[in-house]
Amino acid sequence: MKNLPNILIVDDNEINLALLEAIISGTNVNLIKAYSAAEALMNVQGVELALAIIDVRMPVMDGLELARKLNQERTTVKVPIIFLTAVRNNENDEFEGYDSGAVDYLYKPISKRLLLSKINVFIDLYNHKQTIVKEAAKLQKTTNKLILANEALKRSEAKYRSYIESAPDGVFVTDEKGNYKEVNEAACRITGYTTEQHLKMSVSDLITDDFKEAGLADFIKLIETGKLNIEMPFKHKTGQKRWWTLEAVKLTESLFLGFTKDITNRKELEESLKSNQLELEMQNEEIKQANNLAEMVSTKYSQLYDFAPSGYFTLSNEKTIKELNYSGARILEKDRSLLKDSHFGLFISSNSLPKFNGFFQSIQNSKTRQTCDLVLKISDNQFKNVHIEGLFDENNEQFLLNVIDISDLKKIEKVLKESEEKYRTMLNASPDGIFLIDLNGIIKEVSDIGIELLSGNNKDEVVGKSFSIFVPSYEKKSINKIYETTINEGICQNIEMQIRKKNKSLFLGDISSTLIQDVDGTPVSFMIIIRDISFQKEIETRQFHADRMANLGKMASGIAHEINQPLNIISMVMDKILFDAAKTGNVEFEFLKNKSEKIFENITRISNIIDHVRIFSRSHENYISTAFDINTTIENACSMFTEQFKHLQINLSLVLDRQIPQIIGNSHKFEQVIINLLMNAKDAVIERVGRQNDFFELMIGIKTSWEDNFVITEVTDNGIGIDNESIHKVMLPFYTTKEEGKGTGLGLSICYQIIKEMNGTLDITSERFAGTIIKIKLDSKRNN
């Protein structure tokens, strides 16, 4: 562990710290964590740090103060620091951060890919530093004869390293056949292949099949002219087709130097070029061989500098241009020779000039590498957005400046801003309330309708609050279940629950939730959509009751039959009593007792029918769901049709499994389902009789069973049936297959809604002129 680079991460938020640790865990480093500034200072005493990643906003001691204390006692080697913040600060705040030792700012939410690329740069810098230290020790052991050659080599290497440390692109060398001879780590990262794999390949192995012919022509052009600058597709190791820019020059008759940049994702405009570690094999050779080596390396590094795709400038303390490469001249769109000894400030817009002067002075004072964005003035009507990175040399005599054109990035940011404005317009145009809630349950964004739903006056009364304050205590499990389902499945739909407004009143909401993830698939927040369905529920309640009363009216003749039969029996018994009394002059007690019991039995039957009709006609919306026996409910419903079906010569068959368990729900509503289905079945068999001359026995059946913890109820008939075109519509409100005036079209729709409320299913199968089967499945283990 002690040979690995040490990286310190500090954040007072445990989740953020865990996220950072997860991102960095795949990197070959020694990770030091801290939940506060004080803990961080204690953990890194006597430890050399390759990098510190610090949250700006922390209690007691913030990230800026921690950065200053980390570097107070480190007089020679300062700790590079990346600040993390969720708030975009103004320039003065960022300058304060850079004065505290920051080399970069990253804004939350953090891009895993961007963070890892920056961490890898500092790891490479640290490893490079360690290598330099080791090589310096080796150099001390060489003979005095090599001192002059070594000094020349070190100067050349220092110039090359300055370029390598800031260049974001891949570098490689090939022979005249395109075979790789050298390749740096950045190029390996772009293609996905290792250095060893590259050295067994040629450039043609990476060219896509559709570009083979054009690629060969470009390579011939490179051999003939010595220069090449193209964009072309290539095959990544994963098989994915990607794009890169390729700039190449001829080094010798048999060697070619190339630079490449992955342009598949234009958002990543700054890729740090990784230096390939040159193995210095220092041997006691003759001075002439050492001089030749130094000259060759110096020439090679000079060419790397000149043809790098980033703009490189060397400025004096007076900000005049002493040296620049071809890319720097290309950015300024001027001839390279004409730019030398020009003042760099002439090419900076008037608005950006104070910022550049402060940037220059800050680096000169702090001796640290810093970055900023500027606007360059190319001509009176032409401007360019650039990202610059600057550093003074060890003697504070030359200012090294790396310039990258980010004009395309600025255009993309403008498009993103316009997209965000469109998103907000769409958000507020939705008829439902839309809430953006983070993983801790805090409301981050809300639509205008959402504010109105909660009776808020403005967004400040809702944003920043915990969504749980708008949820009654008895609904806490429901909202937690919504969060859990959304995390696991990505979506949760149509959950009904009570929502509390700011004025403490309640409304019934239909809630759907979608999980929002970042580009790496990491959950970021929930998008909650709330629709007020209080009025809809009130209408449904009225529909239920209206349908119940309509059914009661339709059953009136059947109820009359049910009451008429016991009345006839009572009448006949009374006639018998009066007849015997008139014939004999007296009535025996036993005879009178038996006949009286018969009368009271039928009176009780009439009373039960009337009570059942009275209960059926009531509204049961405030009924508390309880356990009930389906068989008993079915028998109660059938009792209202017994005499009517006999009169119509309909055979009603009941096959009820007496071992089935009880179901949780509203027994009165389930009874309404059975009555609706019996009435539909009755109408279906009667309609078939009217349309078909052949004789058939009119049959209606109800069967209950128990299968795989589900209680199943089947209602069957051999009536007219439903055609294929209508069977998918019959459960829609107000759709009916009956003649005009004979149906409301609400019966099956209400049945479907009642069974759905009980978390059950209702399926219909039918065949024309053969009959219909309606199957209801209810979960016997469901807890309400």
Short mmCIF file of N, CA, C and O in Angstrom, two decimals, residues 657-727:
data_model
loop_
_atom_site.label_atom_id
_atom_site.label_comp_id
_atom_site.label_asym_id
_atom_site.label_seq_id
_atom_site.Cartn_x
_atom_site.Cartn_y
_atom_site.Cartn_z
N ASP A 657 -67.45 -24.49 -3.70
CA ASP A 657 -66.46 -25.21 -2.90
C ASP A 657 -66.51 -24.66 -1.47
O ASP A 657 -66.16 -23.50 -1.22
N ARG A 658 -66.92 -25.46 -0.54
CA ARG A 658 -67.09 -25.00 0.85
C ARG A 658 -65.77 -24.93 1.61
O ARG A 658 -65.75 -24.47 2.76
N GLN A 659 -64.65 -25.34 0.99
CA GLN A 659 -63.35 -25.32 1.66
C GLN A 659 -62.53 -24.07 1.33
O GLN A 659 -61.43 -23.91 1.85
N ILE A 660 -63.04 -23.22 0.47
CA ILE A 660 -62.24 -22.04 0.07
C ILE A 660 -62.13 -21.08 1.24
O ILE A 660 -63.05 -20.95 2.06
N PRO A 661 -60.98 -20.35 1.36
CA PRO A 661 -60.79 -19.41 2.46
C PRO A 661 -61.58 -18.11 2.24
O PRO A 661 -62.09 -17.85 1.14
N GLN A 662 -61.66 -17.31 3.30
CA GLN A 662 -62.34 -16.03 3.19
C GLN A 662 -61.46 -15.02 2.44
O GLN A 662 -60.25 -15.16 2.36
N ILE A 663 -62.11 -13.99 1.93
CA ILE A 663 -61.45 -12.93 1.15
C ILE A 663 -61.62 -11.60 1.89
O ILE A 663 -62.65 -11.36 2.52
N ILE A 664 -60.57 -10.75 1.82
CA ILE A 664 -60.64 -9.41 2.41
C ILE A 664 -61.24 -8.45 1.38
O ILE A 664 -60.77 -8.37 0.25
N GLY A 665 -62.30 -7.70 1.77
CA GLY A 665 -62.88 -6.72 0.85
C GLY A 665 -64.26 -6.29 1.29
O GLY A 665 -64.70 -6.52 2.41
N ASN A 666 -65.01 -5.65 0.35
CA ASN A 666 -66.35 -5.15 0.59
C ASN A 666 -67.33 -6.19 0.04
O ASN A 666 -67.51 -6.32 -1.17
N SER A 667 -68.01 -6.93 0.91
CA SER A 667 -68.89 -8.00 0.48
C SER A 667 -70.08 -7.46 -0.31
O SER A 667 -70.58 -8.12 -1.23
N HIS A 668 -70.55 -6.23 0.04
CA HIS A 668 -71.70 -5.66 -0.67
C HIS A 668 -71.34 -5.35 -2.12
O HIS A 668 -72.14 -5.55 -3.03
N LYS A 669 -70.11 -4.83 -2.33
CA LYS A 669 -69.69 -4.55 -3.70
C LYS A 669 -69.51 -5.85 -4.50
O LYS A 669 -69.83 -5.91 -5.69
N PHE A 670 -68.98 -6.88 -3.84
CA PHE A 670 -68.82 -8.15 -4.55
C PHE A 670 -70.18 -8.74 -4.91
O PHE A 670 -70.36 -9.33 -5.97
N GLU A 671 -71.17 -8.56 -4.01
CA GLU A 671 -72.52 -9.01 -4.31
C GLU A 671 -73.08 -8.26 -5.53
O GLU A 671 -73.75 -8.84 -6.38
N GLN A 672 -72.75 -6.95 -5.63
CA GLN A 672 -73.20 -6.18 -6.79
C GLN A 672 -72.59 -6.76 -8.07
O GLN A 672 -73.25 -6.81 -9.11
N VAL A 673 -71.32 -7.21 -8.00
CA VAL A 673 -70.69 -7.84 -9.17
C VAL A 673 -71.48 -9.07 -9.60
O VAL A 673 -71.81 -9.24 -10.79
N ILE A 674 -71.82 -9.94 -8.64
CA ILE A 674 -72.55 -11.18 -8.96
C ILE A 674 -73.92 -10.86 -9.54
O ILE A 674 -74.35 -11.46 -10.53
N ILE A 675 -74.63 -9.86 -8.96
CA ILE A 675 -75.96 -9.48 -9.46
C ILE A 675 -75.85 -8.95 -10.88
O ILE A 675 -76.65 -9.31 -11.76
N ASN A 676 -74.85 -8.09 -11.14
CA ASN A 676 -74.66 -7.57 -12.50
C ASN A 676 -74.43 -8.70 -13.49
O ASN A 676 -74.99 -8.71 -14.60
N LEU A 677 -73.58 -9.67 -13.11
CA LEU A 677 -73.26 -10.77 -14.01
C LEU A 677 -74.47 -11.69 -14.23
O LEU A 677 -74.69 -12.18 -15.34
N LEU A 678 -75.28 -11.91 -13.17
CA LEU A 678 -76.49 -12.73 -13.31
C LEU A 678 -77.50 -12.06 -14.23
O LEU A 678 -78.15 -12.71 -15.06
N MET A 679 -77.64 -10.74 -14.10
CA MET A 679 -78.58 -10.02 -14.97
C MET A 679 -78.13 -10.06 -16.42
O MET A 679 -78.93 -10.24 -17.34
N ASN A 680 -76.79 -9.88 -16.64
CA ASN A 680 -76.28 -9.98 -18.01
C ASN A 680 -76.50 -11.37 -18.58
O ASN A 680 -76.85 -11.54 -19.76
N ALA A 681 -76.26 -12.40 -17.74
CA ALA A 681 -76.45 -13.78 -18.19
C ALA A 681 -77.92 -14.04 -18.53
O ALA A 681 -78.24 -14.70 -19.54
N LYS A 682 -78.83 -13.53 -17.68
CA LYS A 682 -80.26 -13.68 -17.95
C LYS A 682 -80.63 -13.05 -19.29
O LYS A 682 -81.31 -13.66 -20.13
N ASP A 683 -80.17 -11.80 -19.52
CA ASP A 683 -80.48 -11.12 -20.78
C ASP A 683 -79.90 -11.88 -21.97
O ASP A 683 -80.52 -11.93 -23.05
N ALA A 684 -78.71 -12.49 -21.78
CA ALA A 684 -78.06 -13.20 -22.89
C ALA A 684 -78.84 -14.44 -23.30
O ALA A 684 -79.03 -14.71 -24.51
N VAL A 685 -79.32 -15.25 -22.32
CA VAL A 685 -80.06 -16.47 -22.68
C VAL A 685 -81.44 -16.13 -23.26
O VAL A 685 -81.93 -16.80 -24.18
N ILE A 686 -82.07 -15.06 -22.74
CA ILE A 686 -83.37 -14.64 -23.27
C ILE A 686 -83.21 -14.15 -24.71
O ILE A 686 -84.04 -14.43 -25.58
N GLU A 687 -82.13 -13.39 -24.98
CA GLU A 687 -81.90 -12.89 -26.34
C GLU A 687 -81.66 -14.04 -27.31
O GLU A 687 -82.11 -14.01 -28.45
N ARG A 688 -80.95 -15.07 -26.84
CA ARG A 688 -80.71 -16.21 -27.73
C ARG A 688 -82.03 -16.91 -28.06
O ARG A 688 -82.23 -17.34 -29.21
N VAL A 689 -82.93 -17.03 -27.07
CA VAL A 689 -84.24 -17.65 -27.31
C VAL A 689 -84.98 -16.87 -28.40
O VAL A 689 -85.63 -17.43 -29.28
N GLY A 690 -84.88 -15.52 -28.34
CA GLY A 690 -85.59 -14.70 -29.33
C GLY A 690 -84.99 -14.77 -30.72
O GLY A 690 -85.68 -14.50 -31.70
N ARG A 691 -83.72 -15.10 -30.83
CA ARG A 691 -83.04 -15.11 -32.13
C ARG A 691 -82.89 -16.51 -32.73
O ARG A 691 -82.56 -16.65 -33.89
N GLN A 692 -83.05 -17.54 -31.92
CA GLN A 692 -82.79 -18.90 -32.39
C GLN A 692 -84.04 -19.74 -32.19
O GLN A 692 -84.59 -19.82 -31.08
N ASN A 693 -84.53 -20.37 -33.23
CA ASN A 693 -85.77 -21.15 -33.17
C ASN A 693 -85.57 -22.52 -32.53
O ASN A 693 -86.49 -23.11 -31.98
N ASP A 694 -84.35 -23.06 -32.61
CA ASP A 694 -84.09 -24.41 -32.07
C ASP A 694 -84.27 -24.40 -30.56
O ASP A 694 -83.90 -23.45 -29.87
N PHE A 695 -84.78 -25.50 -30.04
CA PHE A 695 -84.95 -25.62 -28.59
C PHE A 695 -83.61 -25.89 -27.91
O PHE A 695 -82.81 -26.66 -28.41
N PHE A 696 -83.38 -25.24 -26.81
CA PHE A 696 -82.23 -25.55 -25.97
C PHE A 696 -82.59 -25.19 -24.52
O PHE A 696 -83.46 -24.35 -24.26
N GLU A 697 -81.92 -25.85 -23.59
CA GLU A 697 -82.18 -25.61 -22.17
C GLU A 697 -81.43 -24.36 -21.72
O GLU A 697 -80.23 -24.24 -21.93
N LEU A 698 -82.14 -23.42 -21.11
CA LEU A 698 -81.54 -22.16 -20.65
C LEU A 698 -80.73 -22.44 -19.38
O LEU A 698 -81.30 -22.87 -18.37
N MET A 699 -79.42 -22.16 -19.42
CA MET A 699 -78.54 -22.52 -18.31
C MET A 699 -77.71 -21.31 -17.86
O MET A 699 -77.12 -20.60 -18.68
N ILE A 700 -77.66 -21.10 -16.56
CA ILE A 700 -76.74 -20.14 -15.92
C ILE A 700 -76.10 -20.86 -14.74
O ILE A 700 -76.79 -21.49 -13.94
N GLY A 701 -74.76 -20.77 -14.64
CA GLY A 701 -74.07 -21.47 -13.56
C GLY A 701 -73.05 -20.59 -12.86
O GLY A 701 -72.46 -19.69 -13.45
N ILE A 702 -72.88 -20.85 -11.56
CA ILE A 702 -71.83 -20.18 -10.78
C ILE A 702 -71.03 -21.26 -10.06
O ILE A 702 -71.60 -22.13 -9.39
N LYS A 703 -69.69 -21.18 -10.23
CA LYS A 703 -68.81 -22.18 -9.63
C LYS A 703 -67.68 -21.47 -8.88
O LYS A 703 -67.13 -20.49 -9.36
N THR A 704 -67.35 -21.95 -7.67
CA THR A 704 -66.21 -21.41 -6.93
C THR A 704 -65.19 -22.52 -6.71
O THR A 704 -65.55 -23.70 -6.57
N SER A 705 -63.91 -22.13 -6.68
CA SER A 705 -62.83 -23.10 -6.47
C SER A 705 -61.63 -22.38 -5.88
O SER A 705 -61.61 -21.14 -5.78
N TRP A 706 -60.62 -23.14 -5.52
CA TRP A 706 -59.41 -22.61 -4.89
C TRP A 706 -58.20 -23.23 -5.59
O TRP A 706 -58.07 -24.44 -5.65
N GLU A 707 -57.30 -22.37 -6.12
CA GLU A 707 -56.16 -22.87 -6.88
C GLU A 707 -54.96 -21.93 -6.68
O GLU A 707 -55.06 -20.73 -6.95
N ASP A 708 -53.83 -22.49 -6.19
CA ASP A 708 -52.59 -21.71 -6.01
C ASP A 708 -52.83 -20.44 -5.21
O ASP A 708 -52.40 -19.34 -5.60
N ASN A 709 -53.55 -20.55 -4.09
CA ASN A 709 -53.83 -19.42 -3.18
C ASN A 709 -54.75 -18.37 -3.81
O ASN A 709 -54.90 -17.27 -3.26
N PHE A 710 -55.38 -18.70 -4.93
CA PHE A 710 -56.34 -17.79 -5.54
C PHE A 710 -57.74 -18.40 -5.44
O PHE A 710 -57.95 -19.58 -5.75
N VAL A 711 -58.70 -17.58 -5.01
CA VAL A 711 -60.11 -17.98 -4.99
C VAL A 711 -60.69 -17.61 -6.36
O VAL A 711 -60.61 -16.45 -6.77
N ILE A 712 -61.28 -18.59 -7.04
CA ILE A 712 -61.77 -18.40 -8.40
C ILE A 712 -63.28 -18.52 -8.42
O ILE A 712 -63.86 -19.47 -7.86
N THR A 713 -63.93 -17.55 -9.07
CA THR A 713 -65.38 -17.57 -9.26
C THR A 713 -65.66 -17.52 -10.76
O THR A 713 -65.18 -16.60 -11.44
N GLU A 714 -66.43 -18.49 -11.27
CA GLU A 714 -66.78 -18.53 -12.68
C GLU A 714 -68.29 -18.42 -12.84
O GLU A 714 -69.05 -19.17 -12.22
N VAL A 715 -68.73 -17.45 -13.65
CA VAL A 715 -70.15 -17.27 -13.97
C VAL A 715 -70.30 -17.61 -15.44
O VAL A 715 -69.68 -16.97 -16.30
N THR A 716 -71.13 -18.63 -15.76
CA THR A 716 -71.28 -19.11 -17.14
C THR A 716 -72.73 -19.03 -17.56
O THR A 716 -73.66 -19.07 -16.74
N ASP A 717 -72.93 -18.91 -18.87
CA ASP A 717 -74.28 -18.99 -19.45
C ASP A 717 -74.16 -19.57 -20.84
O ASP A 717 -73.08 -19.59 -21.44
N ASN A 718 -75.28 -20.05 -21.37
CA ASN A 718 -75.32 -20.56 -22.76
C ASN A 718 -76.18 -19.64 -23.61
O ASN A 718 -76.98 -20.08 -24.42
N GLY A 719 -75.96 -18.32 -23.42
CA GLY A 719 -76.76 -17.32 -24.11
C GLY A 719 -76.21 -16.96 -25.48
O GLY A 719 -75.47 -17.73 -26.11
N ILE A 720 -76.55 -15.74 -25.91
CA ILE A 720 -76.27 -15.29 -27.26
C ILE A 720 -74.77 -15.14 -27.53
O ILE A 720 -74.30 -15.25 -28.65
N GLY A 721 -73.95 -14.87 -26.47
CA GLY A 721 -72.50 -14.72 -26.64
C GLY A 721 -72.12 -13.33 -27.13
O GLY A 721 -72.97 -12.48 -27.45
N ILE A 722 -70.79 -13.06 -27.17
CA ILE A 722 -70.25 -11.75 -27.58
C ILE A 722 -69.34 -11.97 -28.78
O ILE A 722 -68.49 -12.86 -28.77
N ASP A 723 -69.49 -11.13 -29.82
CA ASP A 723 -68.65 -11.30 -31.00
C ASP A 723 -67.23 -10.81 -30.72
O ASP A 723 -66.97 -10.08 -29.76
N ASN A 724 -66.28 -11.21 -31.58
CA ASN A 724 -64.86 -10.89 -31.38
C ASN A 724 -64.60 -9.40 -31.40
O ASN A 724 -63.69 -8.90 -30.73
N GLU A 725 -65.38 -8.67 -32.17
CA GLU A 725 -65.16 -7.22 -32.27
C GLU A 725 -65.54 -6.50 -30.98
O GLU A 725 -64.91 -5.51 -30.60
N SER A 726 -66.54 -7.01 -30.28
CA SER A 726 -67.05 -6.32 -29.09
C SER A 726 -66.41 -6.79 -27.79
O SER A 726 -66.44 -6.07 -26.80
N ILE A 727 -65.83 -8.00 -27.78
CA ILE A 727 -65.39 -8.58 -26.51
C ILE A 727 -64.30 -7.76 -25.85
O ILE A 727 -64.14 -7.77 -24.64
#
